[in-house]
Coordinates of C-alpha atoms in Angstrom, one line a residue:
M1 CA 43.6 187.2 85.2
D2 CA 45.5 188.0 88.4
E3 CA 42.6 189.9 90.0
T4 CA 40.1 187.6 91.8
T5 CA 36.5 188.1 90.6
S6 CA 33.2 186.5 91.4
F7 CA 29.6 186.4 90.1
T8 CA 26.7 187.6 92.3
E9 CA 23.1 186.7 91.5
T10 CA 21.0 189.8 90.5
E11 CA 17.6 189.9 92.2
Q12 CA 14.7 191.0 90.1
T13 CA 11.0 191.2 91.0
T14 CA 8.4 190.6 88.3
D15 CA 4.6 191.1 88.5
N16 CA 3.2 188.4 86.2
K17 CA -0.3 189.6 86.4
N18 CA 0.4 193.2 85.3
G19 CA 3.4 192.3 83.2
S20 CA 5.4 194.9 84.9
S21 CA 8.9 194.4 86.3
G22 CA 10.6 196.1 89.2
R23 CA 14.0 197.8 89.1
K24 CA 17.1 195.7 89.5
A25 CA 18.5 195.4 92.9
P26 CA 22.1 196.6 93.2
I27 CA 24.8 193.9 92.9
A28 CA 26.2 192.9 96.3
P29 CA 30.0 193.4 96.6
S30 CA 32.1 190.3 96.9
A31 CA 33.0 189.5 100.5
H32 CA 36.2 187.8 99.4
K33 CA 38.4 190.9 99.4
A34 CA 37.2 192.0 102.8
V35 CA 37.9 188.6 104.3
K36 CA 41.3 188.6 102.5
K37 CA 42.2 192.0 103.9
K38 CA 41.2 191.0 107.4
S39 CA 43.4 187.9 107.4
T40 CA 46.2 189.8 105.9
I41 CA 46.1 192.4 108.6
T42 CA 46.1 189.7 111.2
K43 CA 49.2 188.1 109.7
L44 CA 50.9 191.5 109.6
V45 CA 50.1 192.1 113.2
F46 CA 51.7 188.8 114.2
I47 CA 54.8 189.6 112.0
G48 CA 55.1 192.9 113.8
I49 CA 54.9 191.3 117.2
A50 CA 57.6 188.8 116.1
L51 CA 59.8 191.6 114.9
V52 CA 59.5 193.6 118.2
L53 CA 60.3 190.4 120.2
G54 CA 63.2 189.7 118.0
L55 CA 64.6 193.2 118.4
I56 CA 64.2 193.0 122.2
L57 CA 66.1 189.6 122.3
A58 CA 68.8 191.0 120.0
F59 CA 69.6 194.3 121.8
C60 CA 68.0 194.5 125.2
P61 CA 69.5 192.9 128.4
M62 CA 66.9 191.7 130.9
Q63 CA 66.8 190.6 134.5
F64 CA 64.7 187.5 135.4
G65 CA 65.1 187.1 139.2
L66 CA 68.7 186.2 139.9
K67 CA 69.4 185.5 136.2
K68 CA 70.4 188.1 133.7
Y69 CA 69.6 187.7 130.0
Q70 CA 72.3 188.9 127.7
P71 CA 71.1 189.9 124.2
F72 CA 72.6 188.5 121.0
L73 CA 74.6 191.7 120.5
S74 CA 76.7 191.6 123.7
K75 CA 80.3 190.6 124.6
E76 CA 78.9 187.7 126.7
A77 CA 77.0 186.2 123.7
I78 CA 79.5 186.8 120.9
S79 CA 83.1 185.7 121.4
L80 CA 85.5 188.5 120.8
G81 CA 88.9 188.1 119.2
L82 CA 92.3 189.3 120.4
D83 CA 92.0 192.7 118.6
L84 CA 88.7 193.5 120.2
E85 CA 88.9 192.0 123.7
G86 CA 92.6 192.7 124.2
G87 CA 95.2 190.1 125.4
I88 CA 98.6 188.9 124.4
Y89 CA 100.3 187.3 121.5
A90 CA 103.7 185.7 121.4
V91 CA 105.9 184.1 118.7
Y92 CA 108.2 181.2 119.7
E93 CA 111.0 179.6 117.6
A94 CA 112.5 176.1 118.0
G95 CA 116.1 176.4 119.1
N96 CA 117.2 173.1 117.4
T97 CA 115.8 172.1 114.1
D98 CA 118.4 169.3 113.3
T99 CA 116.4 166.4 114.7
D100 CA 114.6 163.4 113.2
G101 CA 110.8 163.9 112.6
F102 CA 111.1 167.6 113.2
D103 CA 107.8 168.5 111.5
A104 CA 105.8 165.9 113.4
K105 CA 107.4 167.1 116.7
M106 CA 106.6 170.7 116.0
E107 CA 103.0 169.8 115.2
G108 CA 102.8 167.7 118.4
T109 CA 104.1 170.7 120.4
R110 CA 101.5 173.0 118.8
A111 CA 98.7 170.5 119.8
A112 CA 100.1 170.1 123.3
L113 CA 100.2 173.9 123.8
E114 CA 96.6 174.2 122.6
S115 CA 95.5 171.5 125.1
L116 CA 97.5 173.2 127.9
L117 CA 95.8 176.6 127.3
A118 CA 92.4 175.0 127.1
S119 CA 93.0 173.3 130.4
K120 CA 93.7 176.7 131.9
G121 CA 90.4 178.1 130.7
Q122 CA 91.8 179.8 127.6
T123 CA 89.4 178.1 125.2
E124 CA 89.5 181.0 122.7
A125 CA 93.3 181.0 122.5
T126 CA 94.7 180.2 119.0
V127 CA 98.0 178.3 118.5
V128 CA 99.2 178.2 114.9
R129 CA 102.5 177.5 113.1
E130 CA 104.3 180.3 111.3
G131 CA 106.6 178.9 108.7
N132 CA 108.5 175.7 109.6
T133 CA 110.2 176.6 112.9
R134 CA 107.9 179.1 114.6
I135 CA 104.7 178.9 116.7
R136 CA 102.4 181.8 117.2
V137 CA 100.1 182.0 120.3
E138 CA 97.3 184.4 120.7
I139 CA 95.4 184.6 124.0
P140 CA 92.4 187.0 124.2
G141 CA 91.8 188.7 127.6
A142 CA 94.7 186.9 129.3
E143 CA 95.8 187.6 132.8
D144 CA 99.0 186.5 134.5
T145 CA 100.7 186.8 131.2
E146 CA 104.2 186.2 132.6
D147 CA 103.2 182.8 134.0
L148 CA 101.6 181.7 130.7
L149 CA 104.5 182.9 128.6
S150 CA 107.0 181.0 130.8
I151 CA 105.0 177.8 130.7
I152 CA 104.6 178.0 126.9
G153 CA 108.4 178.3 126.5
E154 CA 109.1 175.0 128.3
P155 CA 109.3 171.7 126.3
A156 CA 106.6 169.1 126.5
Q157 CA 107.3 165.8 128.3
I158 CA 105.7 162.5 127.6
S159 CA 105.4 159.6 130.0
F160 CA 103.8 156.2 130.0
V161 CA 102.5 155.5 133.5
L162 CA 100.9 152.2 134.9
D163 CA 97.6 153.2 136.4
D164 CA 97.7 150.4 139.0
T165 CA 101.0 151.3 140.6
G166 CA 101.7 154.8 139.3
E167 CA 105.1 153.6 138.0
T168 CA 106.6 155.5 135.0
V169 CA 107.5 152.9 132.4
L170 CA 108.7 155.1 129.5
T171 CA 109.6 158.7 128.8
G172 CA 110.2 160.7 125.7
E173 CA 113.8 159.5 125.6
D174 CA 112.6 155.9 125.0
V175 CA 110.4 156.8 122.0
V176 CA 111.9 157.0 118.5
S177 CA 108.7 157.9 116.6
A178 CA 104.9 157.6 116.6
D179 CA 102.9 157.3 113.4
S180 CA 99.2 156.8 112.6
Y181 CA 98.0 154.6 109.8
Y182 CA 95.0 152.4 108.8
S183 CA 95.3 148.7 109.7
A184 CA 92.9 146.2 108.2
N185 CA 93.9 143.6 110.8
D186 CA 93.0 145.9 113.7
G187 CA 89.8 147.1 112.0
G188 CA 90.6 150.8 111.8
Y189 CA 93.2 153.5 112.4
V190 CA 96.0 152.8 114.9
V191 CA 99.1 154.5 116.3
S192 CA 102.4 152.6 116.1
L193 CA 105.2 153.3 118.5
E194 CA 108.9 152.7 117.6
L195 CA 110.9 152.4 120.8
T196 CA 114.6 152.4 121.4
S197 CA 116.2 149.1 122.4
G198 CA 116.3 150.1 126.0
G199 CA 112.7 151.2 125.8
Q200 CA 111.6 147.9 124.3
D201 CA 113.2 146.0 127.2
K202 CA 111.4 148.2 129.8
F203 CA 108.1 148.0 127.9
H204 CA 108.3 144.2 127.6
E205 CA 108.8 143.8 131.4
A206 CA 106.0 146.2 132.3
T207 CA 103.5 144.7 129.9
S208 CA 104.4 141.1 130.9
N209 CA 103.5 141.8 134.5
N210 CA 100.4 143.9 133.9
I211 CA 98.3 142.2 131.3
G212 CA 94.7 143.3 131.5
K213 CA 95.6 146.5 133.2
T214 CA 95.7 150.1 131.8
M215 CA 98.6 152.4 131.1
S216 CA 98.1 156.2 130.8
I217 CA 100.0 158.3 128.2
V218 CA 100.6 161.7 129.9
V219 CA 101.8 164.9 128.3
T220 CA 103.3 167.5 130.8
I221 CA 104.1 171.1 130.1
G222 CA 105.1 173.6 132.7
G223 CA 104.0 171.2 135.5
E224 CA 100.6 170.8 134.0
S225 CA 99.8 167.2 133.1
T226 CA 97.2 166.0 130.7
T227 CA 96.3 162.3 130.0
V228 CA 95.9 162.0 126.2
S229 CA 95.1 158.3 126.1
Q230 CA 94.6 155.3 128.5
P231 CA 95.0 152.0 126.5
S232 CA 94.7 148.6 128.0
I233 CA 97.5 146.1 128.0
N234 CA 96.3 143.0 126.0
S235 CA 99.5 141.0 125.9
A236 CA 103.3 141.1 126.6
I237 CA 104.9 143.4 124.0
S238 CA 108.5 142.5 123.2
G239 CA 109.1 144.9 120.3
N240 CA 107.4 148.0 119.0
A241 CA 103.8 148.7 120.2
I242 CA 100.5 149.4 118.5
I243 CA 97.7 151.5 120.1
S244 CA 94.3 150.5 118.7
G245 CA 90.8 151.6 119.5
N246 CA 87.9 153.6 118.0
F247 CA 90.2 156.0 116.2
T248 CA 89.4 158.2 113.3
A249 CA 92.1 159.5 110.9
E250 CA 92.2 162.8 112.7
S251 CA 92.2 161.4 116.3
S252 CA 95.0 158.9 115.6
E253 CA 97.1 161.6 113.9
R254 CA 96.5 163.9 116.9
L255 CA 97.6 161.2 119.4
A256 CA 100.7 160.4 117.4
N257 CA 101.6 164.1 117.3
Q258 CA 101.0 164.5 121.0
I259 CA 103.3 161.6 121.7
M260 CA 106.0 163.1 119.4
S261 CA 105.8 166.4 121.2
G262 CA 107.2 164.7 124.3
T263 CA 110.2 163.6 122.4
F264 CA 111.1 167.1 121.4
D265 CA 113.6 168.0 124.0
V266 CA 114.5 171.6 122.8
A267 CA 112.7 174.4 124.5
L268 CA 110.9 177.1 122.4
E269 CA 112.6 180.4 122.5
L270 CA 110.5 183.6 122.8
R271 CA 111.1 185.8 119.8
E272 CA 108.3 188.4 119.9
T273 CA 105.6 189.3 122.4
D274 CA 103.2 192.2 122.9
T275 CA 99.9 193.0 124.6
I276 CA 96.8 194.6 123.1
S277 CA 95.0 197.0 125.4
P278 CA 91.2 196.2 126.0
T279 CA 90.7 200.0 125.5
L280 CA 91.8 199.7 121.9
G281 CA 89.4 196.7 121.4
N282 CA 86.5 198.6 123.0
D283 CA 87.2 201.6 120.7
A284 CA 87.3 199.4 117.7
L285 CA 84.1 197.7 118.6
K286 CA 82.4 201.0 119.4
Y287 CA 83.4 202.5 116.0
G288 CA 82.5 199.3 114.3
L289 CA 79.0 199.5 115.8
I290 CA 78.7 203.2 114.7
A291 CA 79.7 202.3 111.2
G292 CA 77.2 199.5 111.1
I293 CA 74.4 201.7 112.3
V294 CA 75.2 204.5 109.8
G295 CA 75.5 202.0 107.0
F296 CA 72.3 200.3 107.9
S297 CA 70.5 203.6 108.1
L298 CA 71.8 204.8 104.8
V299 CA 70.6 201.6 103.1
I300 CA 67.1 202.0 104.6
V301 CA 66.9 205.7 103.5
F302 CA 68.0 204.8 100.0
M303 CA 65.6 201.9 99.6
C304 CA 62.6 203.9 100.9
I305 CA 63.4 206.9 98.6
M306 CA 63.9 204.7 95.5
Y307 CA 61.2 202.1 95.9
G308 CA 58.6 203.5 98.3
M309 CA 56.5 200.7 99.8
L310 CA 58.8 198.2 98.2
G311 CA 61.7 199.8 100.0
L312 CA 59.7 199.8 103.3
T313 CA 59.1 196.1 102.8
A314 CA 62.9 195.6 102.3
T315 CA 63.6 197.6 105.4
I316 CA 61.4 195.3 107.6
A317 CA 63.1 192.3 106.0
L318 CA 66.5 193.9 106.8
L319 CA 65.5 194.1 110.5
F320 CA 64.6 190.4 110.4
Y321 CA 67.9 189.8 108.7
L322 CA 69.8 191.7 111.4
I323 CA 68.0 189.7 114.2
I324 CA 68.7 186.3 112.6
Y325 CA 72.3 187.3 111.7
L326 CA 73.1 188.3 115.3
F327 CA 71.5 185.1 116.6
F328 CA 73.8 183.0 114.4
L329 CA 76.9 185.0 115.4
A330 CA 76.0 184.4 119.1
A331 CA 74.9 180.7 118.6
L332 CA 77.7 179.3 116.4
P333 CA 80.6 178.3 118.7
W334 CA 83.3 178.8 116.1
V335 CA 82.5 182.4 115.4
Q336 CA 85.0 184.7 117.1
L337 CA 84.4 188.4 116.2
T338 CA 87.5 190.3 115.1
L339 CA 88.1 193.5 113.2
P340 CA 88.1 191.7 109.9
G341 CA 85.0 189.9 111.1
I342 CA 83.3 193.3 111.6
A343 CA 84.3 194.2 108.1
G344 CA 82.6 191.1 106.9
I345 CA 79.4 192.1 108.8
L346 CA 79.4 195.6 107.4
L347 CA 80.0 194.2 103.9
S348 CA 77.2 191.7 104.2
I349 CA 74.8 194.4 105.4
G350 CA 75.5 196.4 102.2
M351 CA 75.0 193.2 100.2
A352 CA 71.8 192.3 102.0
V353 CA 69.7 194.4 99.7
D354 CA 71.2 193.2 96.5
A355 CA 68.6 190.6 95.9
N356 CA 65.8 193.1 96.8
V357 CA 67.1 195.6 94.3
I358 CA 67.2 192.9 91.5
V359 CA 63.6 191.8 92.4
F360 CA 62.2 195.3 92.6
E361 CA 63.7 196.3 89.3
R362 CA 62.1 193.3 87.6
I363 CA 58.8 194.2 89.2
K364 CA 59.0 197.7 87.9
E365 CA 59.9 196.4 84.4
E366 CA 56.9 193.9 84.4
Y367 CA 54.5 196.6 85.6
R368 CA 55.8 199.1 83.0
N369 CA 55.1 196.5 80.3
G370 CA 51.4 196.1 81.0
K371 CA 51.0 193.7 84.0
S372 CA 49.0 194.5 87.1
I373 CA 50.8 195.0 90.4
M374 CA 50.1 191.5 91.6
A375 CA 51.1 189.9 88.3
A376 CA 54.3 192.0 88.2
Y377 CA 55.1 190.9 91.8
H378 CA 54.8 187.2 90.8
A379 CA 56.8 187.6 87.6
G380 CA 59.5 189.8 89.3
F381 CA 60.4 187.2 91.9
K382 CA 60.2 184.4 89.4
K383 CA 62.4 186.0 86.8
A384 CA 64.9 187.3 89.3
L385 CA 65.4 184.0 91.2
F386 CA 68.3 182.6 89.1
A387 CA 70.1 186.0 88.9
I388 CA 70.0 186.2 92.7
L389 CA 71.2 182.7 93.1
D390 CA 74.1 183.2 90.7
S391 CA 75.3 186.4 92.3
N392 CA 75.2 184.8 95.8
V393 CA 76.6 181.5 94.9
T394 CA 79.8 183.1 93.6
T395 CA 80.2 184.9 96.9
V396 CA 79.6 181.8 98.9
I397 CA 82.2 179.9 96.9
A398 CA 84.8 182.6 97.6
C399 CA 84.0 182.5 101.3
I400 CA 84.3 178.8 101.5
L401 CA 87.7 178.9 99.8
L402 CA 88.9 181.6 102.2
L403 CA 87.7 179.4 105.1
L404 CA 89.6 176.4 103.8
L405 CA 92.8 178.1 102.7
G406 CA 93.0 181.1 105.0
T407 CA 93.8 181.3 108.7
G408 CA 93.3 183.8 111.5
S409 CA 91.7 187.1 110.5
V410 CA 91.1 185.9 106.9
S411 CA 89.0 183.0 108.0
G412 CA 87.1 185.3 110.5
F413 CA 86.2 187.7 107.7
A414 CA 85.1 184.8 105.5
L415 CA 82.9 183.2 108.2
T416 CA 81.0 186.4 109.1
L417 CA 80.5 187.2 105.4
L418 CA 79.4 183.7 104.6
V419 CA 76.8 183.7 107.4
G420 CA 75.6 187.1 106.3
V421 CA 75.2 186.1 102.7
L422 CA 73.2 183.0 103.5
V423 CA 70.9 184.9 105.9
S424 CA 70.4 187.7 103.4
L425 CA 69.5 185.1 100.7
F426 CA 66.8 183.7 103.0
T427 CA 65.3 187.0 104.0
S428 CA 65.3 188.3 100.4
L429 CA 63.6 185.3 98.9
A430 CA 61.3 184.3 101.8
V431 CA 60.7 187.2 104.2
T432 CA 60.6 190.0 101.6
R433 CA 58.4 188.0 99.3
G434 CA 55.8 187.1 102.0
L435 CA 55.7 190.7 103.4
L436 CA 55.3 192.2 99.9
K437 CA 52.4 189.8 99.1
Y438 CA 50.6 190.9 102.2
F439 CA 51.1 194.6 101.4
I440 CA 49.8 194.2 97.8
N441 CA 46.8 192.3 99.2
L442 CA 46.0 195.5 101.1
N443 CA 46.6 197.8 98.3
S444 CA 46.9 196.6 94.7
Y445 CA 45.4 199.7 93.0
N446 CA 47.8 202.5 93.9
A447 CA 51.0 202.2 91.9
K448 CA 52.5 205.5 93.2
I449 CA 53.2 204.1 96.7
Y450 CA 55.3 201.4 95.1
R451 CA 57.1 203.8 92.8
L452 CA 55.7 202.0 89.8
K453 CA 55.1 203.6 86.4
R454 CA 53.4 202.4 83.2
G455 CA 55.0 202.5 79.8
K456 CA 53.6 205.0 77.4
Q457 CA 51.3 202.5 75.6
F458 CA 49.8 201.5 79.0
E459 CA 49.4 204.9 80.6
N460 CA 45.6 204.6 80.8
L461 CA 45.6 201.0 82.2
E462 CA 44.5 200.6 85.8
A463 CA 47.1 199.5 88.3
D464 CA 45.2 196.3 89.2
S465 CA 44.5 195.4 85.5
T466 CA 46.6 193.6 82.9
A467 CA 46.7 194.6 79.2
Q468 CA 44.8 192.1 77.1
A469 CA 47.7 191.4 74.8
V470 CA 49.9 190.8 77.8
L471 CA 47.3 188.6 79.4
E472 CA 47.1 186.5 76.3
E473 CA 50.9 186.1 76.3
M474 CA 50.8 185.1 80.0
Q475 CA 48.1 182.5 79.3
R476 CA 50.1 181.2 76.3
E477 CA 53.3 180.8 78.4
E478 CA 51.3 179.1 81.1
M479 CA 49.8 176.7 78.6
E480 CA 53.2 175.9 77.0
K481 CA 54.6 175.3 80.5
K482 CA 51.7 173.0 81.3
Q483 CA 52.2 171.1 78.0
A484 CA 55.9 170.8 78.6
K485 CA 55.2 169.3 82.1
E486 CA 52.7 166.8 80.6
A487 CA 55.2 165.9 77.8
K488 CA 57.8 165.3 80.5
K489 CA 55.5 163.1 82.5
E490 CA 54.5 161.1 79.4
K491 CA 58.2 160.7 78.5
N492 CA 59.0 159.4 82.0
R493 CA 56.0 157.1 81.9
A494 CA 57.1 155.6 78.6
K495 CA 60.6 155.2 79.8
K496 CA 59.4 153.3 82.9
E497 CA 57.2 151.1 80.7
R498 CA 60.2 150.2 78.4
S499 CA 62.4 149.5 81.5
S500 CA 59.6 147.2 82.9
Q501 CA 59.4 145.4 79.5
K502 CA 63.1 144.8 79.4
I503 CA 63.1 143.4 82.9
N504 CA 60.2 141.0 82.0
N505 CA 61.9 140.0 78.8
G506 CA 65.2 139.3 80.6
G507 CA 63.4 137.1 83.0
E508 CA 61.9 134.8 80.4
T509 CA 63.4 131.4 79.8
A510 CA 63.5 129.4 76.5

């Protein structure tokens, strides 16, 4: 049975001489439940302290001497996107598309612009291609927008410079193409350079006179220069060149694109630009927070009304969910909060109780069919597990596909929703289960506080008791499970023995 019981010795005094016996002493109550309740209360106190500390870290800024702590839910901790923080966006179009290797040159220009903005401190800026001929640039919280826009419109320039003398050996006019591929002879990925005839002559002379020295590959946009590679000159090169090193497929492709961007001698033409006021972003963030608080409160009220103490347990688990969720939003470097991202957060809050509802309904069903509260608790989580996993796995798959195939706001929505679903899965299966077990240890005899009701045939059965027929069925299922495990172990053991015999027979010689 689920209820823990114990035997206590009954004291009895007997007068052998007179043949009379004294009355029975009362049976001493078991100390097990008292000890269990005491340890349970201690654990709940520690959980409460952890919850309070988590809420403080999540929402309360604090000052420690000269250092100020920013909570998880703050603009300093969570990166804000263009639509929340404000900034600028611009769309550029290539003026001349009739050129060899146009796609590679456009991709190289995009990578070069991204590096340029990062070097100016705009690490949250996004540079993406729109269609085949356009590049879209979004810069959150940007200042000096006119300077940035003018720099972006200028074409990239590539130059090969000897580090020893500072002499420029080649420019973008000397480079025909740059490609990356895997070379077995060089032991990895390399970047090959196809040069013009004049470029080959200049490169041969420079490499012949500077063997063992280094040459920097520099990309310049708007007067800002960035060294993208610094290879050593191993020998005199009379034809096309190969740059080798510890490249991956991605890094070699990136270097090839950066070199190609310097051969793209057509400036990007500004087609569209606009600014987003920070006031609009602040309003959107404020109303998003209000919507989150209202939604969270409604979920708590609904759970407490429908499920009583079960709902209160889910509420505490939801608070842990909120703390962990905000922590990951602040800690993960690739999370940038946007309006679609806020939508993903609000949706994940609503979905956070899905698993709890499934479990609680199974607990109510098991209790209604004759099991004790504790037995219904165990059976409810056990039988609801696969339904919970199935429902969440489908959402996780959808989020991953959106991350892989979507861009911009779509990927932001998918990322916040994915993090929320994974965190809610953990809190539902781990936090809620542990908390509910502690509450049932404190009170396993009052079904009303859990909103549990017996079926008609079990109306007179105590809340902490299990019907005999149900108990026998549970014991039978447990026995069958045990037998199945034993049969599986025996099957595996026999399989290992057969494998061992085959190996021994194979090793014998005639």
